[in-house]
Short mmCIF file of C-alpha atoms in Angstrom, two decimals:
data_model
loop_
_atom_site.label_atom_id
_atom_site.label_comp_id
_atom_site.label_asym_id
_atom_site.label_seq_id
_atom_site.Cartn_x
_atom_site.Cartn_y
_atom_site.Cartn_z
CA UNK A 1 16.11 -3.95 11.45
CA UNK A 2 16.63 -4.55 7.57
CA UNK A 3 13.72 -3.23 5.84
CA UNK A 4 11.92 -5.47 2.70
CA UNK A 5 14.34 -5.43 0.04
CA UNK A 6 13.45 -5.40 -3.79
CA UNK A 7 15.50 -5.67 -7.32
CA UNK A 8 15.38 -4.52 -9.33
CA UNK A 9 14.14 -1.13 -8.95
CA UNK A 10 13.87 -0.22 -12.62
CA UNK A 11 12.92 -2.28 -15.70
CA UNK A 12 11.86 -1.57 -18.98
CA UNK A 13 11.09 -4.43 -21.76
CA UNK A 14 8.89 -4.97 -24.86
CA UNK A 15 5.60 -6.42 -24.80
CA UNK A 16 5.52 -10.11 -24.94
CA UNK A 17 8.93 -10.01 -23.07
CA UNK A 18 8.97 -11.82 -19.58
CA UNK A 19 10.21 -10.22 -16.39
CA UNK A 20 11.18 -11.04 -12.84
CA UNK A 21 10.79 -9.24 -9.74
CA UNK A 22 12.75 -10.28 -6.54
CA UNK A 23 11.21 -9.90 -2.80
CA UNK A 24 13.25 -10.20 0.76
CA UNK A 25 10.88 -10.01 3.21
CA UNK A 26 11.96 -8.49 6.84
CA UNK A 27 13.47 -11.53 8.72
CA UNK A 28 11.00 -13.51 10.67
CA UNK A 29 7.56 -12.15 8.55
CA UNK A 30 5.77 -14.73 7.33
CA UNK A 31 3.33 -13.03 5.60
CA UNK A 32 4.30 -11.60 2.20
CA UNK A 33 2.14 -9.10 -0.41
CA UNK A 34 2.74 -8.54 -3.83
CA UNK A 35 0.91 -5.40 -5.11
CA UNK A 36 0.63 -3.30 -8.45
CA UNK A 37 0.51 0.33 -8.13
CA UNK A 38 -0.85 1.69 -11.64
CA UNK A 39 -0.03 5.57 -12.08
CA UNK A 40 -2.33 7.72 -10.37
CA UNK A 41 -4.29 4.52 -8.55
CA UNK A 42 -3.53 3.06 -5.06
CA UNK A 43 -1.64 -0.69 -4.70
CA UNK A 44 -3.93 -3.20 -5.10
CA UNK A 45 -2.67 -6.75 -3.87
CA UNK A 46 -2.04 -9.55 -6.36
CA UNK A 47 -1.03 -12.46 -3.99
CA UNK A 48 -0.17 -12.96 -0.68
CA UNK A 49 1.60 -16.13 0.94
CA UNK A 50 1.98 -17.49 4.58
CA UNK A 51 5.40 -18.81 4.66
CA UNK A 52 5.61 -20.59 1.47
CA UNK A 53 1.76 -21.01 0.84
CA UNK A 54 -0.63 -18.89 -1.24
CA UNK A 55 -3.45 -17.58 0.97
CA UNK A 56 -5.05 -14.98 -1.37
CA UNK A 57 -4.48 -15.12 -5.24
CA UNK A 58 -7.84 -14.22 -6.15
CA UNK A 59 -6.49 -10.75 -8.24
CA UNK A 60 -3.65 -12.25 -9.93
CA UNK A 61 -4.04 -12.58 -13.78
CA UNK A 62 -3.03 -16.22 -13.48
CA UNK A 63 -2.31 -16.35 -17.60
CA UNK A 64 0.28 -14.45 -17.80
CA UNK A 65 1.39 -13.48 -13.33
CA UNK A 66 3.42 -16.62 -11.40
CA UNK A 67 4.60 -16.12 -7.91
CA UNK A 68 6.35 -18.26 -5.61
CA UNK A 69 8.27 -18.34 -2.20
CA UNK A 70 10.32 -21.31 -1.83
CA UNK A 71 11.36 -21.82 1.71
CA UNK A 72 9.10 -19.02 3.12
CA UNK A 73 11.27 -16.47 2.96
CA UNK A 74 12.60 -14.77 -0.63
CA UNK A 75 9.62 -13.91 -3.05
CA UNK A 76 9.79 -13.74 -7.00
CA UNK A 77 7.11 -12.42 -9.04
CA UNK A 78 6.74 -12.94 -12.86
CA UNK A 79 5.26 -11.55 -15.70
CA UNK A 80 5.45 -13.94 -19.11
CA UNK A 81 4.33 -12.60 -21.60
CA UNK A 82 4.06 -8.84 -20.82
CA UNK A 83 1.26 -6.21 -22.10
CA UNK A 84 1.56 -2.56 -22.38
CA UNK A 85 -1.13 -2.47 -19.86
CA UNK A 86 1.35 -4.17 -16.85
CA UNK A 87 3.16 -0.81 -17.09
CA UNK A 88 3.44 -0.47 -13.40
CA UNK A 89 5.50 -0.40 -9.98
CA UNK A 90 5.04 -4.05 -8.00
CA UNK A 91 5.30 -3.56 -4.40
CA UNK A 92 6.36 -6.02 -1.96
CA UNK A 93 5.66 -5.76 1.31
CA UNK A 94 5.76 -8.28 4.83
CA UNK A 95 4.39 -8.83 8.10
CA UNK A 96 4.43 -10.84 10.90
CA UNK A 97 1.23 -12.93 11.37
CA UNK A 98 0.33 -11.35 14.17
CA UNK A 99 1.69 -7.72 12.68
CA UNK A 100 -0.73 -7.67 10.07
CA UNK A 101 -3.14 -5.76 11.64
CA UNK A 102 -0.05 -3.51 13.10
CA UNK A 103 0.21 -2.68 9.19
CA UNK A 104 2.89 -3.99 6.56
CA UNK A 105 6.30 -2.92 5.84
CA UNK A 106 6.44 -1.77 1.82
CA UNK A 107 9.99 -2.42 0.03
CA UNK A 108 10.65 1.19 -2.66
CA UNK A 109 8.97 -1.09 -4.88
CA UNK A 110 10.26 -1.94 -9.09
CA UNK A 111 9.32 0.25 -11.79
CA UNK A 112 8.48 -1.34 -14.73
CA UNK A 113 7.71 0.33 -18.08
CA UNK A 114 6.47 -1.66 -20.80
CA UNK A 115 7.31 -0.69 -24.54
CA UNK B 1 -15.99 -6.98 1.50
CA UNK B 2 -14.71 -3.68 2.94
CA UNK B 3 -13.90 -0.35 0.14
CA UNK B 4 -12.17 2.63 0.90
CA UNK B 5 -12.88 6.31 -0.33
CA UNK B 6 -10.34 9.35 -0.72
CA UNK B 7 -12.81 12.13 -2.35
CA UNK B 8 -9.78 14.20 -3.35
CA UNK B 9 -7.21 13.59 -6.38
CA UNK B 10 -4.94 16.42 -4.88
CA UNK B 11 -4.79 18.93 -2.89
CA UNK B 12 -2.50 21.98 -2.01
CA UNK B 13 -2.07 23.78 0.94
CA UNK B 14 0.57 26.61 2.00
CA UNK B 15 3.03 25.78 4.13
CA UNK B 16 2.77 26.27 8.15
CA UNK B 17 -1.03 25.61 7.55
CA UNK B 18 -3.41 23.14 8.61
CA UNK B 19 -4.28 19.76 6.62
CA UNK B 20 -7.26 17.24 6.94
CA UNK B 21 -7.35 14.53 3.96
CA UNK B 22 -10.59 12.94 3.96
CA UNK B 23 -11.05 9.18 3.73
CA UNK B 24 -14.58 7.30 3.96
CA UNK B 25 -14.58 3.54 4.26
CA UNK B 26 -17.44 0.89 3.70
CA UNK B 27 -17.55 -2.24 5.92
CA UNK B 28 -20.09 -3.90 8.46
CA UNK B 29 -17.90 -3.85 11.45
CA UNK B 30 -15.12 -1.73 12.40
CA UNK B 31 -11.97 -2.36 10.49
CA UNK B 32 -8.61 -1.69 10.69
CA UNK B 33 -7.51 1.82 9.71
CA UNK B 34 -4.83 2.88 8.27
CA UNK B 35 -2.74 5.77 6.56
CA UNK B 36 0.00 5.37 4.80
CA UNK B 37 2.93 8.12 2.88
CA UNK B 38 4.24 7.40 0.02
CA UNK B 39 7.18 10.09 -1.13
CA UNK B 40 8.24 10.00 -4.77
CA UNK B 41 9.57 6.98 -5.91
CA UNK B 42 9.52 4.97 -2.40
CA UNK B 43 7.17 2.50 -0.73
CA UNK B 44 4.33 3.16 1.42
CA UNK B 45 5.26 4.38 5.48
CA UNK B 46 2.50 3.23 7.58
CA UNK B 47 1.64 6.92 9.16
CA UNK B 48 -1.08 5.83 11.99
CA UNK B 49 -3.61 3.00 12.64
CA UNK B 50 -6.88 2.47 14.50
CA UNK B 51 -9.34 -0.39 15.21
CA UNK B 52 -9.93 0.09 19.10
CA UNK B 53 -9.85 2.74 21.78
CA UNK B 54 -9.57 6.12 21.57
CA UNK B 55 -11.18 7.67 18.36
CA UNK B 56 -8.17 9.78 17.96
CA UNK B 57 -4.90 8.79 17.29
CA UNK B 58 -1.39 9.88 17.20
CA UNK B 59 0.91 9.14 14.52
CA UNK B 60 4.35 9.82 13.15
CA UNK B 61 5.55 13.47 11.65
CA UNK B 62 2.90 15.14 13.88
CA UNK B 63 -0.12 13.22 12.10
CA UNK B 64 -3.35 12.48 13.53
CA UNK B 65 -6.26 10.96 12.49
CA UNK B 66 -10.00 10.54 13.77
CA UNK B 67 -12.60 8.07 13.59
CA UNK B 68 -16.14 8.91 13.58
CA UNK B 69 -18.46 5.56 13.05
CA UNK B 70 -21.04 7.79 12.60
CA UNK B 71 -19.80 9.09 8.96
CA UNK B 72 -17.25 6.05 8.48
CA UNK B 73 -14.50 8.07 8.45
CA UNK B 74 -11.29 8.43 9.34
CA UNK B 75 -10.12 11.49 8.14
CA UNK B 76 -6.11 12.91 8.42
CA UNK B 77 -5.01 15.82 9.95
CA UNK B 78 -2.07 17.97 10.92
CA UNK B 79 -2.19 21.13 12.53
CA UNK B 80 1.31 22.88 10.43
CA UNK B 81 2.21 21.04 7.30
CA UNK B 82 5.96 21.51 6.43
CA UNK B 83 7.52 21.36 2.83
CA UNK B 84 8.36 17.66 3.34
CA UNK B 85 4.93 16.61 3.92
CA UNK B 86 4.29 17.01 -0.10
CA UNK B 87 4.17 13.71 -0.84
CA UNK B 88 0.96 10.81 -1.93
CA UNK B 89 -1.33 9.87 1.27
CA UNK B 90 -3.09 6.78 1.02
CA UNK B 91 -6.25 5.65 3.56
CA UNK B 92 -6.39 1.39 3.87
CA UNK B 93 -8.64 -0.66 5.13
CA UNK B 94 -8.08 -4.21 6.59
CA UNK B 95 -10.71 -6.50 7.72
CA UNK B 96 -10.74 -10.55 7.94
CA UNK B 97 -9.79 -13.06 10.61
CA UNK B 98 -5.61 -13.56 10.74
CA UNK B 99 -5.59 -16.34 8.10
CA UNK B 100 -8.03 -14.18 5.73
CA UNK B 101 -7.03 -10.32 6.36
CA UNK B 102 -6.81 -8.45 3.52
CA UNK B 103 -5.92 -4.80 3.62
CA UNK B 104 -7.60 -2.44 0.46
CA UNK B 105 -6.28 0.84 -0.26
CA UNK B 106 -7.99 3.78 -1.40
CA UNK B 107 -6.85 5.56 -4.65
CA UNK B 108 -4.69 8.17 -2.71
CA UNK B 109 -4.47 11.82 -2.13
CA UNK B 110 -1.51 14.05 -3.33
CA UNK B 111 -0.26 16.70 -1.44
CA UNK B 112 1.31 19.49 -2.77
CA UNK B 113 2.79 21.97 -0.18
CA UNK B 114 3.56 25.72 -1.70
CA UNK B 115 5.64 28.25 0.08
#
């Protein structure tokens, strides 16, 4: 089986630049996670959907963070406009709705370095 | 709302010796358990999980982990770490009904392994 899939897996951009993150979920999971992983701290999750609807966005810094998943199946994440302080690697990761409690599969996950 | 605990930043152990990596978690009920690997730049591996049954269970790589209610923990072990194993450990916990889980992870242990 494919594993969750992520681009791109480096970025670097000024501060008040915008970036995009892309997500492929494993086929079938309906459950997606976007997380940031700050150096030296464990993931913590931004938003998660079921299919194409948000169930949890509670963490996401909704001024400036966008996330969507048309169709329930490809993610994107967004970051307009960034701060030096988003310096971090986003994480995507799936699972099935009943799998969730099985654990999630993590994609390697973009670096992104803000300058 | 559940937290999880990982007392130490890093730690370093010789190779062909034992390992435990302590985690302590906070919740009312028992919650899903889980450790997770996470080598240098690369997702998380789910490692082992618990939420029913027999306090001690068997992972991949040779891990094992134990739950004691008692001292909410759920501590990491492995009985002959090899150089591979140096890598970042992280303890998650997931609690919720299926539309609501949510899965927190602790701030992470490194392992270093020296020969």
């Amino acid at each position: 089986e494919a594993g969750v899939a992520q681009s791109p897996r480096y970025k670097i951009i000024e501060k008040r630049q915008s970036v995009a993150f892309w997500c492929n979920p494993i086929s079938g999971h309906a459950t997606l996670y976007w997380y940031q992983q700050i150096l030296g701290q464990g993931p913590k999750l931004l938003i998660q959907f079921q299919n194409n609807g948000v169930v949890d966005d509670s963490q996401l810094p909704k001024d400036r963070f966008s996330a969507e998943r048309l169709k329930g199946v490809d993610s994107t994440l967004k970051i307009q406009p960034a701060k030096l302080e988003d310096s971090a690697v986003y994480l995507c990761a799936s699972s099935s709705p009943k799998g969730k409690k099985d654990g999630y599969t993590f994609g390697s996950g973009t670096r992104l370095t803000v300058v | 709302a559940q937290s999880v605990t990982q007392p130490d930043i890093h730690i370093t152990v010789s190779e062909g010796a034992s390992l435990e990596l302590r985690c302590n978690y906070s919740y009312g009920a028992t919650p899903y358990l889980f450790w997770y690997v996470q080598s240098p730049g690369q997702g998380l591996q789910l490692l082992l999980k618990y939420f029913s049954g027999d306090t001690l269970v068997q992972g991949i790589k040779g891990f094992e982990a134990e739950f004691k209610r008692s001292q909410s923990s759920f501590n990491l072990r492995k009985p002959s770490v090899h150089w591979s194993d140096a890598a970042e450990y992280f303890c998650a916990v997931g609690a919720g009904n299926t539309g609501g889980f949510k899965t927190i992870f602790g701030a992470g242990t490194r392992l270093f392994v020296k020969a």
